[in-house]
Tab-separated table of C-alpha atoms and ligand atoms in Angstrom:
chain	number	residue	atom	x	y	z
A	492	UNK	CA	-29.673	-18.443	-19.152
A	493	UNK	CA	-31.159	-21.280	-19.685
A	494	UNK	CA	-34.621	-21.963	-19.148
A	495	UNK	CA	-34.419	-20.333	-15.092
A	496	UNK	CA	-35.712	-16.911	-15.148
A	497	UNK	CA	-31.444	-14.747	-14.821
A	498	UNK	CA	-32.199	-13.043	-10.855
A	499	UNK	CA	-29.953	-10.485	-9.921
A	500	UNK	CA	-28.787	-9.885	-6.938
A	501	UNK	CA	-26.975	-6.654	-5.461
A	502	UNK	CA	-24.661	-7.540	-2.012
A	503	UNK	CA	-23.102	-4.576	-0.166
A	504	UNK	CA	-21.818	-5.918	2.311
A	505	UNK	CA	-20.878	-3.207	5.204
A	506	UNK	CA	-20.793	-0.128	2.905
A	507	UNK	CA	-23.649	2.822	2.149
A	508	UNK	CA	-24.481	5.267	4.822
A	509	UNK	CA	-28.653	4.893	5.108
A	510	UNK	CA	-29.998	7.526	2.529
A	511	UNK	CA	-27.446	6.547	0.156
A	512	UNK	CA	-29.121	3.035	0.044
A	513	UNK	CA	-32.961	4.504	0.130
A	514	UNK	CA	-31.379	6.654	-2.720
A	515	UNK	CA	-29.710	3.542	-4.320
A	516	UNK	CA	-33.429	1.258	-4.054
A	517	UNK	CA	-35.088	3.836	-5.639
A	518	UNK	CA	-32.731	4.691	-8.453
A	519	UNK	CA	-32.146	1.158	-8.938
A	520	UNK	CA	-36.297	0.651	-9.130
A	521	UNK	CA	-36.972	3.519	-11.424
A	522	UNK	CA	-34.186	2.954	-14.048
A	523	UNK	CA	-34.810	-1.058	-14.388
A	524	UNK	CA	-36.069	-2.022	-17.652
A	525	UNK	CA	-39.545	-2.272	-17.213
A	526	UNK	CA	-40.387	-5.847	-17.755
A	527	UNK	CA	-40.891	-9.384	-15.678
A	528	UNK	CA	-37.966	-10.946	-17.786
A	529	UNK	CA	-35.189	-10.705	-15.021
A	530	UNK	CA	-35.226	-11.273	-11.381
A	531	UNK	CA	-33.728	-8.685	-8.778
A	532	UNK	CA	-33.308	-8.367	-5.303
A	533	UNK	CA	-30.522	-6.468	-2.784
A	534	UNK	CA	-28.859	-6.866	0.015
A	535	UNK	CA	-28.192	-4.277	2.141
A	536	UNK	CA	-26.364	-4.490	5.927
A	537	UNK	CA	-29.256	-4.910	8.889
A	538	UNK	CA	-29.308	-2.110	9.898
A	539	UNK	CA	-30.605	-0.880	6.822
A	540	UNK	CA	-33.450	-3.366	5.952
A	541	UNK	CA	-36.457	-1.558	7.427
A	542	UNK	CA	-35.674	2.119	5.848
A	543	UNK	CA	-35.203	0.484	1.778
A	544	UNK	CA	-38.181	-2.000	3.449
A	545	UNK	CA	-41.284	0.023	0.967
A	546	UNK	CA	-38.918	1.458	-1.854
A	547	UNK	CA	-37.347	-2.681	-2.941
A	548	UNK	CA	-41.365	-3.083	-2.640
A	549	UNK	CA	-42.772	-1.095	-4.719
A	550	UNK	CA	-39.675	-1.772	-7.095
A	551	UNK	CA	-40.257	-5.398	-7.038
A	552	UNK	CA	-36.694	-5.934	-5.491
A	553	UNK	CA	-36.576	-8.799	-3.436
A	554	UNK	CA	-34.720	-8.197	-0.309
A	555	UNK	CA	-32.704	-10.249	1.707
A	556	UNK	CA	-30.304	-9.885	4.468
A	557	UNK	CA	-26.098	-11.379	4.644
A	558	UNK	CA	-26.412	-14.033	7.075
A	559	UNK	CA	-28.577	-14.205	9.867
A	560	UNK	CA	-27.805	-16.954	13.351
A	561	UNK	CA	-29.462	-20.380	13.304
A	562	UNK	CA	-31.639	-19.761	16.180
A	563	UNK	CA	-35.010	-18.153	15.718
A	564	UNK	CA	-34.629	-16.441	18.827
A	565	UNK	CA	-32.599	-16.723	22.893
A	566	UNK	CA	-29.736	-15.087	24.283
A	567	UNK	CA	-26.632	-15.169	21.208
A	568	UNK	CA	-26.228	-11.874	21.967
A	569	UNK	CA	-25.526	-9.764	18.125
A	570	UNK	CA	-27.033	-11.576	15.940
A	571	UNK	CA	-30.604	-11.519	14.052
A	572	UNK	CA	-32.281	-14.784	13.803
A	573	UNK	CA	-34.709	-15.177	10.274
A	574	UNK	CA	-37.458	-14.433	11.817
A	575	UNK	CA	-36.650	-11.244	12.631
A	576	UNK	CA	-35.557	-10.923	9.017
A	577	UNK	CA	-38.564	-11.623	8.367
A	578	UNK	CA	-40.003	-8.989	9.526
A	579	UNK	CA	-38.678	-6.428	8.453
A	580	UNK	CA	-39.545	-7.622	5.089
A	581	UNK	CA	-36.675	-10.364	4.005
A	582	UNK	CA	-37.976	-13.583	1.953
A	583	UNK	CA	-33.427	-14.907	0.911
A	584	UNK	CA	-30.004	-15.164	2.736
A	585	UNK	CA	-27.117	-14.977	1.635
A	586	UNK	CA	-25.736	-17.899	3.770
A	587	UNK	CA	-21.551	-18.922	3.468
A	588	UNK	CA	-20.116	-15.980	1.308
A	589	UNK	CA	-17.284	-16.207	1.453
A	590	UNK	CA	-16.357	-13.501	3.732
A	591	UNK	CA	-17.960	-15.272	6.543
A	592	UNK	CA	-16.666	-18.536	5.660
A	593	UNK	CA	-12.290	-16.661	5.456
A	594	UNK	CA	-12.992	-14.061	7.641
A	595	UNK	CA	-15.140	-15.114	10.656
A	596	UNK	CA	-14.402	-19.027	11.199
A	597	UNK	CA	-17.646	-19.689	9.697
A	598	UNK	CA	-17.943	-23.866	8.559
A	599	UNK	CA	-19.957	-25.967	5.938
A	600	UNK	CA	-21.841	-27.846	9.179
A	601	UNK	CA	-23.480	-24.083	10.507
A	602	UNK	CA	-23.911	-23.321	6.839
A	603	UNK	CA	-26.086	-26.527	6.750
A	604	UNK	CA	-27.668	-25.440	9.851
A	605	UNK	CA	-28.371	-21.409	8.920
A	606	UNK	CA	-29.813	-23.274	5.894
A	607	UNK	CA	-31.581	-25.521	7.508
A	608	UNK	CA	-33.215	-23.024	9.652
A	609	UNK	CA	-33.885	-20.839	6.622
A	610	UNK	CA	-35.060	-23.514	4.843
A	611	UNK	CA	-38.098	-23.900	7.922
A	612	UNK	CA	-39.111	-20.624	8.538
A	613	UNK	CA	-39.896	-19.485	4.526
A	614	UNK	CA	-37.031	-18.482	4.066
A	615	UNK	CA	-34.700	-18.595	0.698
A	616	UNK	CA	-31.012	-19.147	0.890
A	617	UNK	CA	-28.844	-18.443	-1.475
A	618	UNK	CA	-25.441	-20.607	-0.683
A	619	UNK	CA	-22.397	-19.423	-1.353
A	620	UNK	CA	-19.813	-22.116	-2.569
A	621	UNK	CA	-16.214	-21.188	-4.102
A	622	UNK	CA	-12.409	-22.280	-4.472
A	623	UNK	CA	-9.933	-20.262	-3.183
A	624	UNK	CA	-6.856	-19.424	-6.107
A	625	UNK	CA	-4.690	-21.839	-4.400
A	626	UNK	CA	-6.645	-24.476	-4.662
A	627	UNK	CA	-7.313	-24.030	-7.693
A	628	UNK	CA	-4.220	-24.060	-9.215
A	629	UNK	CA	-3.434	-26.908	-6.982
A	630	UNK	CA	-6.456	-28.415	-9.297
A	631	UNK	CA	-8.946	-29.058	-6.856
A	632	UNK	CA	-11.606	-26.912	-7.640
A	633	UNK	CA	-14.276	-30.117	-8.341
A	634	UNK	CA	-13.145	-31.831	-4.638
A	635	UNK	CA	-13.119	-28.941	-2.834
A	636	UNK	CA	-16.877	-27.490	-4.151
A	637	UNK	CA	-17.962	-30.912	-4.223
A	638	UNK	CA	-17.502	-30.919	-0.391
A	639	UNK	CA	-18.632	-26.959	0.221
A	640	UNK	CA	-22.087	-28.747	-0.747
A	641	UNK	CA	-21.942	-32.160	0.476
A	642	UNK	CA	-21.088	-29.258	3.854
A	643	UNK	CA	-23.855	-26.343	3.144
A	644	UNK	CA	-26.525	-29.013	1.836
A	645	UNK	CA	-26.809	-31.855	4.757
A	646	UNK	CA	-29.693	-31.409	6.196
A	647	UNK	CA	-30.935	-31.438	2.509
A	648	UNK	CA	-29.226	-35.031	1.246
A	649	UNK	CA	-30.177	-36.931	5.205
A	650	UNK	CA	-34.225	-35.673	3.316
A	651	UNK	CA	-32.585	-36.722	0.517
A	652	UNK	CA	-35.076	-33.445	-0.923
A	653	UNK	CA	-34.017	-30.283	-2.063
A	654	UNK	CA	-37.074	-27.347	-2.131
A	655	UNK	CA	-36.778	-26.415	-5.867
A	656	UNK	CA	-36.577	-21.798	-3.590
A	657	UNK	CA	-32.791	-22.622	-3.207
A	658	UNK	CA	-30.330	-20.786	-4.824
A	659	UNK	CA	-26.137	-21.186	-5.306
A	660	UNK	CA	-24.344	-19.266	-5.647
A	661	UNK	CA	-20.643	-19.988	-7.135
A	662	UNK	CA	-18.371	-18.243	-6.132
A	663	UNK	CA	-14.139	-18.395	-7.023
A	664	UNK	CA	-12.534	-16.727	-3.993
A	665	UNK	CA	-9.445	-15.315	-6.361
A	666	UNK	CA	-12.463	-13.661	-8.250
A	667	UNK	CA	-14.242	-11.930	-5.720
A	668	UNK	CA	-13.266	-7.616	-4.981
A	669	UNK	CA	-10.032	-8.075	-7.531
A	670	UNK	CA	-11.754	-7.060	-10.951
A	671	UNK	CA	-9.924	-10.572	-12.019
A	672	UNK	CA	-13.501	-12.152	-13.112
A	673	UNK	CA	-13.633	-16.132	-13.438
A	674	UNK	CA	-14.273	-16.253	-17.554
A	675	UNK	CA	-17.270	-17.685	-18.834
A	676	UNK	CA	-16.314	-20.849	-19.714
A	677	UNK	CA	-14.303	-20.512	-16.388
A	678	UNK	CA	-16.820	-20.250	-14.670
A	679	UNK	CA	-20.037	-22.847	-16.471
A	680	UNK	CA	-17.900	-25.956	-16.133
A	681	UNK	CA	-18.854	-25.332	-12.357
A	682	UNK	CA	-21.477	-24.525	-12.894
A	683	UNK	CA	-22.109	-27.687	-14.592
A	684	UNK	CA	-20.377	-29.586	-12.478
A	685	UNK	CA	-22.859	-28.459	-9.709
A	686	UNK	CA	-26.224	-28.752	-11.489
A	687	UNK	CA	-24.735	-32.451	-12.425
A	688	UNK	CA	-23.740	-33.102	-8.510
A	689	UNK	CA	-27.574	-31.942	-8.067
A	690	UNK	CA	-29.383	-34.121	-10.508
A	691	UNK	CA	-27.548	-37.221	-8.836
A	692	UNK	CA	-28.401	-36.087	-5.218
A	693	UNK	CA	-31.805	-34.891	-6.043
A	694	UNK	CA	-33.410	-35.742	-9.829
A	695	UNK	CA	-32.643	-34.346	-12.872
A	696	UNK	CA	-37.054	-32.138	-12.187
A	697	UNK	CA	-34.934	-30.195	-9.502
A	698	UNK	CA	-31.542	-29.860	-10.915
A	699	UNK	CA	-33.468	-28.034	-13.945
A	700	UNK	CA	-34.964	-26.188	-11.891
A	701	UNK	CA	-32.332	-24.538	-9.228
A	702	UNK	CA	-31.205	-21.045	-10.250
A	703	UNK	CA	-27.110	-21.658	-9.463
A	704	UNK	CA	-25.691	-16.959	-9.840
A	705	UNK	CA	-21.814	-16.223	-10.378
A	706	UNK	CA	-20.200	-13.946	-8.599
A	707	UNK	CA	-17.284	-12.884	-8.120
A	708	UNK	CA	-15.989	-8.852	-10.331
A	709	UNK	CA	-19.238	-8.777	-12.022
A	710	UNK	CA	-19.875	-6.005	-14.228
A	711	UNK	CA	-21.792	-4.337	-16.494
A	712	UNK	CA	-18.847	-5.222	-19.143
A	713	UNK	CA	-19.057	-8.985	-18.197
A	714	UNK	CA	-22.511	-9.469	-17.650
A	715	UNK	CA	-24.212	-11.036	-21.093
A	716	UNK	CA	-20.329	-13.038	-22.111
A	717	UNK	CA	-21.615	-14.586	-18.694
A	718	UNK	CA	-25.721	-14.858	-18.488
A	719	UNK	CA	-25.029	-16.535	-22.096
A	720	UNK	CA	-23.127	-19.774	-20.534
A	721	UNK	CA	-25.835	-22.399	-20.083
A	722	UNK	CA	-25.973	-23.370	-16.765
A	723	UNK	CA	-24.991	-19.567	-15.194
A	724	UNK	CA	-28.699	-18.586	-14.110
A	725	UNK	CA	-28.308	-14.717	-12.622
A	726	UNK	CA	-25.077	-13.272	-10.146
A	727	UNK	CA	-24.205	-12.013	-6.836
A	728	UNK	CA	-22.589	-8.421	-7.745
A	729	UNK	CA	-20.355	-7.341	-5.087
A	730	UNK	CA	-18.357	-3.148	-5.738
A	731	UNK	CA	-20.191	-3.254	-9.141
A	732	UNK	CA	-23.766	-2.785	-7.181
A	733	UNK	CA	-23.763	-0.050	-5.166
A	734	UNK	CA	-23.708	2.746	-7.921
A	735	UNK	CA	-26.708	3.459	-10.038
A	736	UNK	CA	-24.638	3.243	-12.921
A	737	UNK	CA	-22.882	0.547	-12.232
A	738	UNK	CA	-26.037	-2.315	-11.442
A	739	UNK	CA	-28.536	-1.305	-13.330
A	740	UNK	CA	-26.568	-2.099	-16.672
A	741	UNK	CA	-26.345	-5.457	-15.390
A	742	UNK	CA	-29.834	-5.101	-14.239
A	743	UNK	CA	-30.784	-4.856	-17.087
A	744	UNK	CA	-28.546	-6.887	-19.127
A	745	UNK	CA	-32.023	-8.021	-21.371
A	746	UNK	CA	-32.365	-5.033	-22.703
A	747	UNK	CA	-29.016	-3.091	-23.815
B	1280	PGA	P1	-17.044	-8.816	-6.131
B	1280	PGA	O1	-18.066	-9.295	-4.516
B	1280	PGA	O2	-17.740	-8.541	-7.204
B	1280	PGA	O3	-16.969	-7.127	-5.372
B	1280	PGA	O4	-15.793	-9.264	-6.645
B	1280	PGA	C1	-19.401	-10.347	-5.176
B	1280	PGA	C2	-19.437	-11.354	-3.828
B	1280	PGA	O5	-18.430	-11.493	-3.500
B	1280	PGA	O6	-20.203	-11.169	-3.826
């Protein structure tokens, strides 16, 4: 954790019921540390966004979606646009999560279109990248990360400008939902590489401000050690974000 304000983000994926969602946001709001030293965000499924909006806002919890389409409107059956997300109170959107990439075949090129659309309307993108176990074992981690950054942020490269509010989430695929966390050292190594890439392409002032989250089996037991690393600015939490019992100690890691 450097001088950047930490961000703890909960990615609920396709879980919970509407009443559980409201209850969870309320519980986090009531029991989070009173200081504003840590930003907190939740990314519920689309159908819960409107229902938790008031609670999230009262609890100073940022609201994010887990995905969006890159067009503003039109004949795209089953899709949701960034404008629609803003309409229900979202300030952020997770883009290019590894489950989108691996299960739904989303390519970096598509992620780039979504990032561009999000930024254009003022939604803050949380851009996910990460290598598979196979890629790590073949010592291709940095090559893969570089390729995903170049592919997913093409529009920033073309403009020679990266908005400083952009959030990157490094999520090694082998650590997601597996209980196998990257060691703080392994994560730091990749975070430093990502920050170095941003500095090279967009300059040091930008790279100094961009927050890079770690994701993959983050728990109350490992959050503090991860957050001690200079280039880890927060966490994107999946499984442990679904219950107040496990999410709160992560949100309150500074106070513990
Ligand atoms: P996990 O998921 O914390 O359950 O490993 C993280 C994520 O996919 O964002």
